[in-house]
Coordinates of C-alpha atoms and ligand atoms in Angstrom, one line a residue:
M1 CA 3.6 25.6 -42.9
P2 CA 5.0 26.4 -39.7
S3 CA 3.1 29.8 -37.4
S4 CA 4.4 32.6 -36.7
H5 CA 3.3 32.3 -32.6
N6 CA 4.7 34.5 -29.9
L7 CA 4.3 32.2 -27.2
P8 CA 6.8 31.2 -24.6
E9 CA 8.3 27.3 -25.7
Y10 CA 6.4 24.9 -24.4
E11 CA 8.7 24.2 -21.4
N12 CA 9.2 27.8 -20.3
V13 CA 5.2 28.1 -20.5
H14 CA 4.7 26.7 -17.0
E15 CA 7.2 29.6 -15.8
E16 CA 5.8 32.5 -17.7
F17 CA 2.4 31.6 -17.4
T18 CA 0.9 32.5 -14.0
W19 CA -3.1 32.8 -12.9
D20 CA -2.5 36.4 -11.5
E21 CA -1.2 37.4 -15.1
L22 CA -4.7 35.8 -16.6
Y23 CA -6.4 37.8 -13.8
E24 CA -5.0 41.2 -14.4
A25 CA -5.9 40.6 -18.5
A26 CA -9.1 39.5 -16.9
D27 CA -9.5 43.5 -16.2
W28 CA -10.8 42.8 -12.5
N29 CA -9.1 43.5 -9.2
A30 CA -10.4 40.6 -7.1
P31 CA -12.3 37.1 -9.1
D32 CA -15.3 38.2 -6.3
E33 CA -16.1 40.5 -8.9
L34 CA -16.5 39.1 -12.1
N35 CA -19.0 38.8 -15.4
I36 CA -17.9 36.8 -18.0
A37 CA -20.1 39.1 -20.4
H38 CA -18.1 41.9 -19.3
E39 CA -14.4 40.2 -20.0
V40 CA -15.6 39.0 -23.5
C41 CA -17.6 41.6 -24.4
D42 CA -17.9 45.2 -23.2
R43 CA -14.3 45.6 -22.4
H44 CA -14.0 45.3 -26.3
A45 CA -17.0 47.8 -26.9
E46 CA -15.1 50.8 -27.2
N47 CA -13.6 50.6 -30.7
K48 CA -17.0 50.6 -32.7
E49 CA -15.1 48.9 -35.7
K50 CA -13.8 45.6 -33.6
V51 CA -15.4 42.6 -35.1
A52 CA -16.6 40.0 -33.1
L53 CA -18.7 37.8 -35.9
Y54 CA -18.7 37.2 -38.7
Q55 CA -21.7 34.7 -39.7
V56 CA -22.8 33.3 -42.7
G57 CA -26.5 31.8 -42.9
E58 CA -27.7 28.9 -45.0
D59 CA -28.3 31.1 -47.2
G60 CA -25.0 32.2 -48.1
E61 CA -25.2 35.7 -46.5
L62 CA -22.5 36.9 -44.1
T63 CA -23.9 39.0 -41.4
T64 CA -21.3 41.0 -39.2
M65 CA -21.3 42.1 -35.7
T66 CA -19.0 44.5 -34.1
F67 CA -18.0 44.2 -30.4
W68 CA -19.9 47.6 -29.4
E69 CA -22.8 46.0 -31.4
L70 CA -22.8 42.9 -29.5
A71 CA -22.5 44.8 -26.4
E72 CA -25.3 46.6 -27.1
A73 CA -27.3 43.4 -28.1
T74 CA -26.6 41.5 -25.2
N75 CA -27.8 44.9 -22.9
R76 CA -30.9 45.0 -24.3
F77 CA -31.3 41.0 -23.7
A78 CA -30.4 41.2 -20.3
N79 CA -33.1 43.8 -20.1
V80 CA -35.4 41.6 -21.8
L81 CA -34.3 38.6 -19.5
E82 CA -34.8 41.3 -16.2
S83 CA -38.2 42.6 -17.4
L84 CA -39.7 38.9 -17.6
G85 CA -38.3 38.2 -13.6
I86 CA -35.6 36.1 -15.0
E87 CA -33.2 36.2 -11.9
Q88 CA -29.6 35.9 -11.3
G89 CA -29.1 31.7 -11.0
D90 CA -32.0 30.7 -13.2
R91 CA -31.2 28.7 -16.0
V92 CA -32.1 30.0 -19.4
F93 CA -31.9 28.0 -22.6
S94 CA -31.0 28.0 -26.1
Y95 CA -32.5 25.9 -28.4
M96 CA -31.6 27.2 -32.5
P97 CA -29.3 27.4 -35.5
R98 CA -25.8 29.3 -35.4
I99 CA -27.3 32.9 -35.9
P100 CA -26.1 36.0 -34.4
E101 CA -29.2 35.6 -31.8
H102 CA -27.7 32.9 -30.4
Y103 CA -24.4 34.4 -29.5
V104 CA -26.5 37.5 -28.2
A105 CA -28.3 35.4 -26.5
L106 CA -25.7 33.3 -24.6
V107 CA -23.5 36.7 -23.1
G108 CA -26.7 38.5 -22.7
T109 CA -27.7 35.8 -20.6
L110 CA -24.5 36.1 -18.7
K111 CA -24.8 39.8 -18.4
R112 CA -28.2 39.2 -16.6
G113 CA -26.4 36.9 -14.6
A114 CA -28.5 34.1 -15.3
V115 CA -27.0 30.7 -16.2
F116 CA -26.9 30.0 -19.7
G117 CA -27.3 26.2 -21.4
G118 CA -27.8 24.6 -24.9
V119 CA -29.6 22.6 -26.5
N120 CA -28.1 21.3 -29.9
E121 CA -30.8 21.7 -32.2
R122 CA -30.4 17.9 -33.5
F123 CA -31.9 16.8 -30.1
G124 CA -35.8 16.1 -30.6
P125 CA -38.6 17.1 -27.9
D126 CA -37.2 13.8 -25.3
G127 CA -33.8 15.5 -25.6
I128 CA -34.5 19.0 -25.0
S129 CA -37.4 17.9 -22.0
Y130 CA -34.6 15.8 -20.3
R131 CA -32.5 19.0 -19.3
L132 CA -34.6 21.7 -19.0
A133 CA -36.5 19.3 -16.5
D134 CA -33.7 18.1 -15.3
C135 CA -32.3 21.5 -13.7
D136 CA -35.9 23.0 -13.9
A137 CA -35.2 25.3 -16.8
K138 CA -37.2 28.9 -16.5
A139 CA -36.7 30.1 -20.0
I140 CA -35.6 29.0 -23.5
V141 CA -34.9 30.6 -26.6
T142 CA -35.9 29.9 -29.9
T143 CA -36.6 30.1 -33.5
P144 CA -40.1 29.6 -35.7
E145 CA -38.6 26.3 -37.4
N146 CA -38.1 25.2 -33.9
R147 CA -41.2 26.2 -32.2
D148 CA -42.9 23.0 -32.6
T149 CA -40.2 21.1 -31.3
V150 CA -39.9 22.7 -28.3
A151 CA -43.7 22.6 -27.5
D152 CA -43.5 18.7 -27.1
A153 CA -40.7 19.1 -25.0
L154 CA -42.5 21.3 -22.8
E155 CA -45.2 19.1 -22.0
D156 CA -42.4 17.1 -19.7
A157 CA -40.9 20.6 -18.7
P158 CA -43.2 22.1 -16.5
T159 CA -40.6 24.8 -14.9
V160 CA -40.4 26.4 -18.4
E161 CA -41.9 29.9 -17.8
H162 CA -40.7 31.9 -21.2
V163 CA -40.3 31.0 -24.8
I164 CA -38.7 33.6 -26.4
V165 CA -39.0 33.4 -30.0
V166 CA -36.3 35.0 -32.8
S167 CA -39.0 35.6 -36.0
D168 CA -38.7 38.3 -38.3
D169 CA -42.1 38.5 -39.5
G170 CA -43.6 37.6 -36.3
T171 CA -44.7 34.2 -38.0
G172 CA -43.8 31.0 -35.4
I173 CA -44.5 33.3 -32.4
R174 CA -48.0 31.6 -29.9
T175 CA -50.0 32.8 -27.6
G176 CA -47.8 34.0 -24.3
D177 CA -44.5 33.5 -26.4
V178 CA -41.8 36.2 -25.6
S179 CA -41.0 37.8 -29.3
Y180 CA -37.2 38.6 -29.5
R181 CA -38.0 41.2 -31.8
G182 CA -40.2 43.1 -30.3
E183 CA -39.1 42.9 -27.0
M184 CA -35.5 43.9 -28.1
E185 CA -36.7 46.9 -29.8
T186 CA -38.2 48.7 -26.9
A187 CA -35.7 47.3 -24.3
S188 CA -33.0 49.5 -22.8
R189 CA -29.7 49.9 -25.0
E190 CA -28.0 50.5 -21.6
Y191 CA -27.4 47.9 -18.7
E192 CA -24.7 47.3 -15.9
P193 CA -23.7 43.5 -16.0
A194 CA -25.2 41.8 -13.0
A195 CA -22.3 41.8 -10.0
T196 CA -21.6 38.1 -10.3
S197 CA -18.3 36.4 -8.2
G198 CA -15.9 34.3 -10.1
E199 CA -18.0 31.7 -7.9
D200 CA -21.2 32.4 -9.2
D201 CA -22.8 29.8 -12.1
A202 CA -22.5 31.0 -15.4
L203 CA -23.4 27.9 -18.0
L204 CA -25.2 25.0 -16.8
Y205 CA -24.0 22.4 -20.3
Y206 CA -25.1 18.8 -20.5
T207 CA -22.2 16.1 -21.4
S208 CA -22.8 14.6 -24.7
G209 CA -24.5 11.4 -23.4
T210 CA -21.8 9.0 -25.3
T211 CA -21.9 6.4 -22.2
G212 CA -25.6 7.1 -21.0
L213 CA -27.5 9.7 -19.6
A214 CA -26.3 13.0 -19.9
K215 CA -25.2 15.1 -17.0
G216 CA -25.5 18.5 -16.2
V217 CA -22.4 20.5 -15.6
R218 CA -21.9 23.5 -13.6
H219 CA -19.3 26.0 -14.5
K220 CA -18.7 29.4 -12.5
H221 CA -18.0 33.0 -13.6
R222 CA -13.9 32.2 -13.2
W223 CA -14.6 29.7 -15.5
V224 CA -13.7 32.0 -18.5
T225 CA -9.6 32.6 -17.0
G226 CA -9.1 29.0 -17.8
V227 CA -10.8 29.0 -21.1
A228 CA -8.2 32.5 -22.3
A229 CA -5.5 30.1 -21.2
T230 CA -5.9 27.5 -23.8
Q231 CA -7.2 29.8 -26.0
K232 CA -3.8 31.6 -25.5
Y233 CA -1.6 28.9 -25.4
A234 CA -3.0 25.9 -27.7
V235 CA -5.3 27.9 -29.8
D236 CA -2.4 30.7 -30.4
L237 CA -4.9 33.3 -31.4
Q238 CA -3.3 36.4 -33.0
E239 CA -4.1 39.8 -33.6
G240 CA -5.6 39.8 -36.9
D241 CA -7.4 36.0 -36.7
C242 CA -10.5 35.3 -38.2
Y243 CA -11.4 31.9 -35.9
W244 CA -13.6 29.1 -37.0
S245 CA -14.8 26.7 -34.4
T246 CA -17.2 24.8 -35.9
G247 CA -18.3 23.8 -32.6
D248 CA -21.9 24.2 -32.4
L249 CA -23.1 26.3 -28.8
G250 CA -25.2 23.1 -28.1
W251 CA -22.3 21.8 -26.5
L252 CA -19.2 23.1 -24.7
T253 CA -16.5 23.4 -26.9
G254 CA -19.0 26.0 -28.3
P255 CA -18.7 28.5 -25.5
I256 CA -15.4 27.7 -24.6
N257 CA -14.0 28.6 -28.1
T258 CA -16.6 31.9 -28.7
L259 CA -16.1 33.1 -25.1
G260 CA -12.5 31.9 -24.9
A261 CA -11.5 34.1 -28.4
W262 CA -13.6 37.0 -27.7
F263 CA -11.6 37.2 -24.3
W264 CA -8.8 38.2 -26.2
G265 CA -10.8 40.6 -28.8
T266 CA -10.5 37.9 -31.6
A267 CA -13.2 37.4 -34.5
L268 CA -15.1 34.2 -34.6
F269 CA -16.7 33.0 -37.7
T270 CA -19.5 30.9 -38.0
Y271 CA -21.4 28.5 -40.6
E272 CA -25.2 28.4 -39.8
G273 CA -25.2 25.3 -41.6
E274 CA -24.1 21.6 -40.8
F275 CA -21.4 20.3 -42.3
D276 CA -20.8 19.1 -45.9
P277 CA -17.8 19.0 -47.4
E278 CA -18.2 21.1 -50.4
T279 CA -19.7 23.9 -48.5
W280 CA -17.1 24.3 -46.2
A281 CA -14.5 24.2 -48.6
D282 CA -16.3 27.2 -50.2
L283 CA -16.1 28.7 -46.9
L284 CA -12.7 28.3 -46.8
D285 CA -12.0 29.4 -50.1
T286 CA -14.4 32.6 -49.7
Y287 CA -13.3 33.7 -46.3
P288 CA -10.0 34.4 -44.3
V289 CA -9.9 31.6 -41.9
T290 CA -6.5 31.5 -40.4
V291 CA -7.6 29.2 -37.6
L292 CA -10.3 26.4 -37.8
F293 CA -10.8 23.8 -34.5
S294 CA -13.0 21.3 -35.6
V295 CA -13.9 17.6 -34.9
P296 CA -12.3 14.3 -36.2
T297 CA -15.0 13.2 -37.8
A298 CA -15.1 16.5 -40.1
Y299 CA -11.5 16.1 -40.6
R300 CA -12.3 12.5 -41.5
M301 CA -15.1 13.7 -43.9
L302 CA -12.8 16.1 -45.7
R303 CA -10.4 13.6 -46.1
E304 CA -12.9 11.3 -47.5
H305 CA -13.9 14.1 -50.2
Q306 CA -10.5 15.8 -50.6
E307 CA -11.2 17.0 -54.5
V308 CA -13.5 19.3 -52.7
L309 CA -10.6 21.2 -51.8
E310 CA -8.4 21.0 -54.7
D311 CA -9.2 24.3 -56.3
V312 CA -9.4 26.2 -52.8
S313 CA -7.6 28.9 -51.6
L314 CA -6.8 28.4 -48.0
D315 CA -5.6 30.8 -45.6
L316 CA -5.1 28.6 -42.7
R317 CA -2.2 29.2 -40.2
H318 CA -3.5 26.4 -37.2
A319 CA -6.0 24.0 -37.2
L320 CA -7.4 21.9 -33.9
S321 CA -9.4 18.7 -32.9
I322 CA -11.3 18.0 -30.1
G323 CA -13.5 15.7 -28.9
E324 CA -12.8 11.7 -30.0
P325 CA -9.1 10.8 -31.3
L326 CA -7.5 12.0 -33.7
S327 CA -5.6 9.7 -35.7
A328 CA -1.8 10.2 -37.0
G329 CA -3.0 9.2 -40.1
V330 CA -5.6 12.1 -40.4
V331 CA -2.7 14.5 -38.7
E332 CA -0.6 13.7 -42.0
W333 CA -3.2 13.9 -44.3
G334 CA -3.7 17.3 -43.1
E335 CA 0.0 18.4 -43.4
E336 CA -0.5 17.4 -47.2
T337 CA -4.0 18.8 -47.9
L338 CA -4.5 21.7 -45.2
G339 CA -1.0 22.9 -45.4
V340 CA -1.2 22.7 -41.6
T341 CA -0.3 20.3 -38.6
I342 CA -3.8 20.1 -36.9
H343 CA -2.9 19.8 -33.3
D344 CA -5.1 17.8 -31.4
T345 CA -6.9 18.8 -27.7
Y346 CA -8.4 17.0 -25.0
G347 CA -11.3 17.5 -22.8
Q348 CA -14.3 17.0 -21.1
T349 CA -17.6 19.0 -20.5
E350 CA -16.4 18.3 -16.7
T351 CA -12.6 19.5 -17.2
G352 CA -14.4 22.4 -18.7
N353 CA -12.0 23.4 -21.1
M354 CA -8.8 21.4 -23.0
I355 CA -6.7 20.5 -20.4
V356 CA -4.1 18.5 -22.7
N357 CA -3.0 20.3 -25.7
N358 CA -0.3 20.5 -28.6
Y359 CA 0.8 23.7 -28.7
P360 CA 2.4 25.2 -31.3
T361 CA 5.9 26.0 -29.2
M362 CA 6.5 22.1 -28.8
E363 CA 7.5 19.0 -31.1
I364 CA 4.0 17.6 -32.6
R365 CA 3.8 14.0 -32.0
P366 CA 1.1 12.8 -34.9
G367 CA -1.2 10.6 -32.4
S368 CA -0.3 12.4 -29.0
M369 CA -3.0 14.1 -27.8
G370 CA 0.1 16.6 -26.1
K371 CA 0.8 17.6 -22.9
P372 CA -0.8 19.2 -20.1
L373 CA -2.0 22.9 -19.8
P374 CA 0.8 25.3 -18.1
G375 CA -0.8 25.5 -14.8
I376 CA -2.7 22.7 -14.4
E377 CA -1.8 19.6 -12.8
A378 CA -3.0 16.2 -14.5
D379 CA -1.3 13.1 -15.1
I380 CA -2.0 9.2 -15.7
V381 CA -3.3 7.9 -12.4
D382 CA -3.9 4.4 -11.0
P383 CA -7.9 4.7 -10.6
E384 CA -7.8 2.0 -8.1
T385 CA -5.1 2.9 -5.8
G386 CA -5.2 7.0 -7.1
E387 CA -1.2 6.8 -7.4
V388 CA 1.0 8.3 -10.5
L389 CA 1.9 6.2 -13.0
E390 CA 5.0 5.6 -14.7
P391 CA 5.3 6.6 -18.8
G392 CA 4.4 3.7 -20.6
E393 CA 1.4 2.4 -17.6
T394 CA -2.0 2.7 -18.5
G395 CA -4.2 4.2 -16.2
E396 CA -7.1 7.0 -16.0
I397 CA -6.4 10.9 -17.2
A398 CA -7.1 13.1 -14.1
Q399 CA -6.5 16.4 -13.1
R400 CA -6.5 18.1 -9.5
G401 CA -6.1 21.9 -7.9
D402 CA -8.2 24.7 -8.0
Y403 CA -8.7 25.1 -11.9
P404 CA -11.1 27.6 -12.7
C405 CA -12.3 25.8 -15.1
F406 CA -12.7 22.6 -13.5
F407 CA -16.3 21.6 -13.3
A408 CA -18.0 22.7 -9.7
E409 CA -20.0 19.4 -9.6
Y410 CA -23.0 17.6 -11.6
W411 CA -26.4 19.1 -11.9
E412 CA -28.0 17.6 -8.4
K413 CA -26.2 14.6 -9.1
P414 CA -24.0 14.1 -5.5
E415 CA -23.2 10.9 -5.9
K416 CA -22.1 11.3 -9.5
T417 CA -19.7 13.7 -8.4
A418 CA -18.3 12.1 -5.9
D419 CA -17.9 9.0 -7.9
C420 CA -15.4 10.5 -10.1
F421 CA -12.7 11.3 -7.2
V422 CA -10.1 8.5 -5.6
D423 CA -8.1 9.2 -3.0
G424 CA -4.5 8.4 -3.5
P425 CA -1.3 8.6 -1.8
D426 CA -0.1 11.9 -2.2
G427 CA -4.2 13.2 -1.9
E428 CA -7.2 13.3 -4.5
W429 CA -7.6 13.3 -7.9
Y430 CA -10.6 13.4 -10.4
L431 CA -10.5 10.8 -12.8
S432 CA -11.9 11.3 -16.1
G433 CA -12.9 7.8 -17.4
D434 CA -10.6 8.0 -20.5
L435 CA -7.9 5.6 -20.8
A436 CA -4.1 7.1 -21.9
H437 CA -0.5 6.5 -21.0
K438 CA 2.6 9.2 -21.2
D439 CA 5.9 8.6 -22.9
E440 CA 8.6 9.4 -21.3
D441 CA 8.4 12.9 -22.5
G442 CA 5.6 13.8 -20.9
Y443 CA 3.2 13.0 -24.0
I444 CA -0.2 11.7 -23.2
W445 CA -1.6 8.8 -25.9
F446 CA -5.5 8.5 -25.5
E447 CA -6.0 4.6 -25.4
G448 CA -9.8 4.6 -25.3
R449 CA -12.7 5.3 -22.6
A450 CA -12.5 2.9 -19.6
D451 CA -15.5 1.4 -20.5
D452 CA -14.6 0.3 -23.8
V453 CA -11.6 -1.6 -23.2
I454 CA -11.7 -4.9 -24.8
L455 CA -10.4 -7.4 -22.5
S456 CA -9.0 -10.4 -25.0
S457 CA -7.1 -13.5 -23.8
G458 CA -5.8 -11.6 -21.1
Y459 CA -5.0 -8.7 -22.8
R460 CA -6.3 -5.3 -22.3
I461 CA -6.9 -3.5 -26.0
G462 CA -7.8 0.1 -26.2
P463 CA -10.0 0.8 -29.2
F464 CA -8.3 3.3 -30.3
E465 CA -5.0 2.1 -31.4
V466 CA -7.0 -0.8 -33.6
E467 CA -9.6 2.0 -35.0
S468 CA -6.4 4.3 -36.1
S469 CA -4.5 1.2 -37.9
L470 CA -8.0 0.4 -39.1
G471 CA -8.5 3.9 -40.9
E472 CA -4.9 3.6 -42.4
H473 CA -6.3 1.0 -44.6
E474 CA -7.7 2.8 -47.8
A475 CA -10.9 0.4 -48.0
V476 CA -11.7 1.9 -44.8
A477 CA -14.1 5.4 -44.2
E478 CA -14.7 4.6 -40.6
A479 CA -14.4 2.3 -37.8
A480 CA -15.3 1.4 -34.5
V481 CA -14.5 -2.1 -32.4
V482 CA -16.2 -3.6 -29.7
P483 CA -15.5 -6.6 -27.7
K484 CA -17.6 -9.4 -28.7
P485 CA -17.7 -12.4 -26.1
H486 CA -15.7 -15.7 -27.3
R487 CA -15.9 -18.8 -25.6
E488 CA -12.1 -19.5 -25.2
R489 CA -10.5 -15.7 -25.5
G490 CA -13.0 -14.2 -23.1
N491 CA -13.4 -11.6 -25.9
I492 CA -12.3 -11.0 -29.5
V493 CA -12.4 -7.9 -31.3
K494 CA -14.8 -7.0 -33.3
A495 CA -14.6 -4.2 -36.1
Y496 CA -17.8 -2.2 -37.8
I497 CA -16.5 -0.8 -40.8
V498 CA -17.8 2.1 -42.8
P499 CA -16.1 1.5 -46.8
S500 CA -14.8 4.5 -48.4
E501 CA -16.6 5.2 -51.4
D502 CA -16.3 3.0 -54.6
T503 CA -14.9 0.1 -52.4
T504 CA -16.9 -2.9 -53.5
T505 CA -16.8 -5.6 -49.8
S506 CA -16.0 -8.7 -50.0
E507 CA -14.9 -11.7 -47.6
D508 CA -11.2 -11.3 -49.1
L509 CA -11.4 -7.5 -48.7
K510 CA -11.8 -8.5 -44.7
E511 CA -9.2 -11.0 -44.6
E512 CA -7.0 -8.1 -45.9
I513 CA -7.9 -5.7 -43.9
K514 CA -7.2 -8.0 -40.8
A515 CA -4.2 -9.3 -42.3
H516 CA -3.3 -5.0 -42.4
V517 CA -3.7 -4.3 -38.6
R518 CA -1.8 -8.0 -37.3
D519 CA 1.0 -6.4 -40.0
E520 CA 0.8 -3.1 -38.4
L521 CA -0.1 -4.1 -34.4
S522 CA 0.3 -7.8 -33.3
A523 CA -1.7 -10.3 -33.8
H524 CA -3.6 -10.4 -30.7
E525 CA -5.2 -7.1 -31.2
Y526 CA -6.6 -7.6 -35.0
P527 CA -10.0 -7.5 -35.7
R528 CA -11.3 -11.6 -35.8
A529 CA -14.6 -10.5 -37.1
I530 CA -15.6 -7.7 -39.1
E531 CA -18.6 -6.0 -40.3
F532 CA -19.2 -3.6 -43.0
R533 CA -21.8 -1.1 -42.1
E534 CA -23.4 1.9 -44.3
E535 CA -22.9 4.2 -40.7
L536 CA -21.8 4.2 -37.6
P537 CA -24.3 4.5 -34.6
K538 CA -23.5 8.2 -33.1
T539 CA -24.8 10.8 -30.6
V540 CA -25.8 14.0 -31.9
T541 CA -22.3 15.6 -31.5
G542 CA -20.8 12.9 -33.9
K543 CA -19.1 11.0 -31.6
I544 CA -18.9 7.3 -32.2
R545 CA -21.1 5.2 -29.7
R546 CA -19.4 2.2 -28.8
T547 CA -21.6 1.0 -26.3
E548 CA -25.1 0.7 -28.6
L549 CA -22.7 -1.7 -31.0
Q550 CA -21.9 -3.3 -28.0
D551 CA -25.2 -4.2 -26.9
E552 CA -25.7 -5.2 -30.1
V553 CA -22.5 -7.9 -30.3
E554 CA -23.8 -9.1 -26.9
E555 CA -27.3 -9.9 -28.3
E556 CA -25.9 -11.4 -31.7
A557 CA -23.8 -13.8 -28.8
E558 CA -26.5 -14.5 -26.9
A559 CA -29.0 -15.4 -30.0
A560 CA -26.0 -17.7 -31.6
Ligands
LIG1 P1 -21.0 11.3 -21.8 O1 -19.9 12.1 -20.3 O2 -22.2 12.2 -21.3 O3 -20.7 9.8 -21.6 P2 -19.0 12.5 -23.6 O4 -17.9 11.9 -22.6 O5 -18.9 12.4 -24.9 O6 -20.5 12.1 -23.3 P3 -18.3 15.2 -23.9 O7 -18.1 15.8 -22.0 O8 -18.6 16.2 -24.5 O9 -19.5 13.9 -23.1 O10 -16.9 14.3 -23.7 C1 -15.7 14.3 -23.7 C2 -15.1 12.8 -23.9 O11 -14.5 13.3 -25.3 C3 -14.0 12.8 -23.2 O12 -13.4 11.9 -21.9 C4 -13.1 11.6 -24.2 O13 -13.4 10.8 -23.8 C5 -13.6 12.4 -25.8 N1 -12.3 13.4 -25.8 C6 -12.2 14.5 -26.0 N2 -11.2 14.9 -26.8 C7 -10.8 13.9 -26.8 C8 -9.5 13.9 -27.8 N3 -8.7 14.8 -28.6 N4 -8.9 12.2 -28.0 C9 -10.1 11.2 -27.6 N5 -10.9 11.7 -26.9 C10 -11.3 12.8 -26.6
LIG2 MG1 -17.9 11.9 -20.0

């Protein structure tokens, strides 16, 4: 089903798109007066009917919040923070489910001029304290269910002065805690957003920690314009949309899609609970979700359990994906089952936004991440020489220029920040650490993280191509490949495979799968070793942790 977009064609978007236009749309005269909370909330609050949030609780109950209500609640929250002595620039973190108060805390913190960061609930005490202590956070907002975990974390995070607990009946609030409900009730409903500038810190989000310890990434208030650009050109938000971005506020995709949608006054849909195919199918059936933004794992799981979608009436106009490679097979499945082409998008916590996207205005090539976002400079660059590479040549995805979403730096890690840059013949580039090539038409094709590349018999093998091919075999639900040390070949490709439901695994099946990849790709890329697993190691955000598998394989090789 083609979307009825109103965007200029991709080729023309560069001409039609200017940051000035967005600065104007952002309703401020100069970026030296800019507060995200005003742009995404207060600006829309005049119309008392305009819905900002549809939230479905784990109990299935729907809560609706208008921009007017959001503006009032965030005024109160900003007042609460001020009364607690939270100053501009202080870090305030959240550790809570996707409940309306979480969104209030996000926007209210920005309104106060403080810096917001989210920690996903799947982290335990160590994950929380690592983040809070790293950036000397001053406050954390949480729920009674999470209060004990937060208490454990605070033993190693001494700078936290305030624990704000959202409790309906007062349970779970400890002595010395701040009661969210109590304070909100008495706080003034008036608040003038802090007079921040575009250059002031707004968000401090940590990377997913897929390759090692997570890094704190600083983003400024001007970040919101870049986010607005992707929501316009890639997400293609339109009047009347109901936008379900499944990303949690515990990683940057949450604020990107939430605040980006609200910049345009679009209603956001969110579900408190975790991913579950049946529940998701129910939600899509019950609510008029027109735009779905999720991750490949979720799409793959829906494909695994697609019977749940059989009698579901979908209102989808558009679907997108981020975070991990999206294979052509999943895109084709989406077309058949969801009735929309899932558009892949690429970004990092550091890039602050999706810098490569598939746009509704261009032909989609399934398996490609698309093209750079209009208005920014991104390309494929040789990480050693800093030279821009030709079509077909593999290098790192790189970016440069004064783009509002681009990170200021890693929190107190100047060497790590400096390591990300390379000097080239025509200037400096930021290197993403992700390998890809572009084709003759400028479409970018992801190959794998630079750290995950497999060197075998003199070939460089990007894991994604092999994993995609494996994923197209009916016996494979999920796969990850890593290098396995090998005497003659240096390494061979080893595949860890989660078999699809009802599959009986056997040595014959392994041979069949090997033959499938050999036929599809080539004799040097197919996995010479296969191991079946019930599940793959993942980060809390659901990304496959190849480094963990790699460690296992190395130990195995040493033992042998
Ligand atoms: P860490 O930096 O701590 O190791 P991380 O890189 O996973 O963790 P994020 O910033 O959350 O942390 O994720 C960005 C990374 O996710 C990208 O660098 C890339 O490897 C991967 N990624 C994002 N979108 C895509 C995509 N569309 N296709 C392939 N990979 C993607
Ligand atoms: Mg990273």
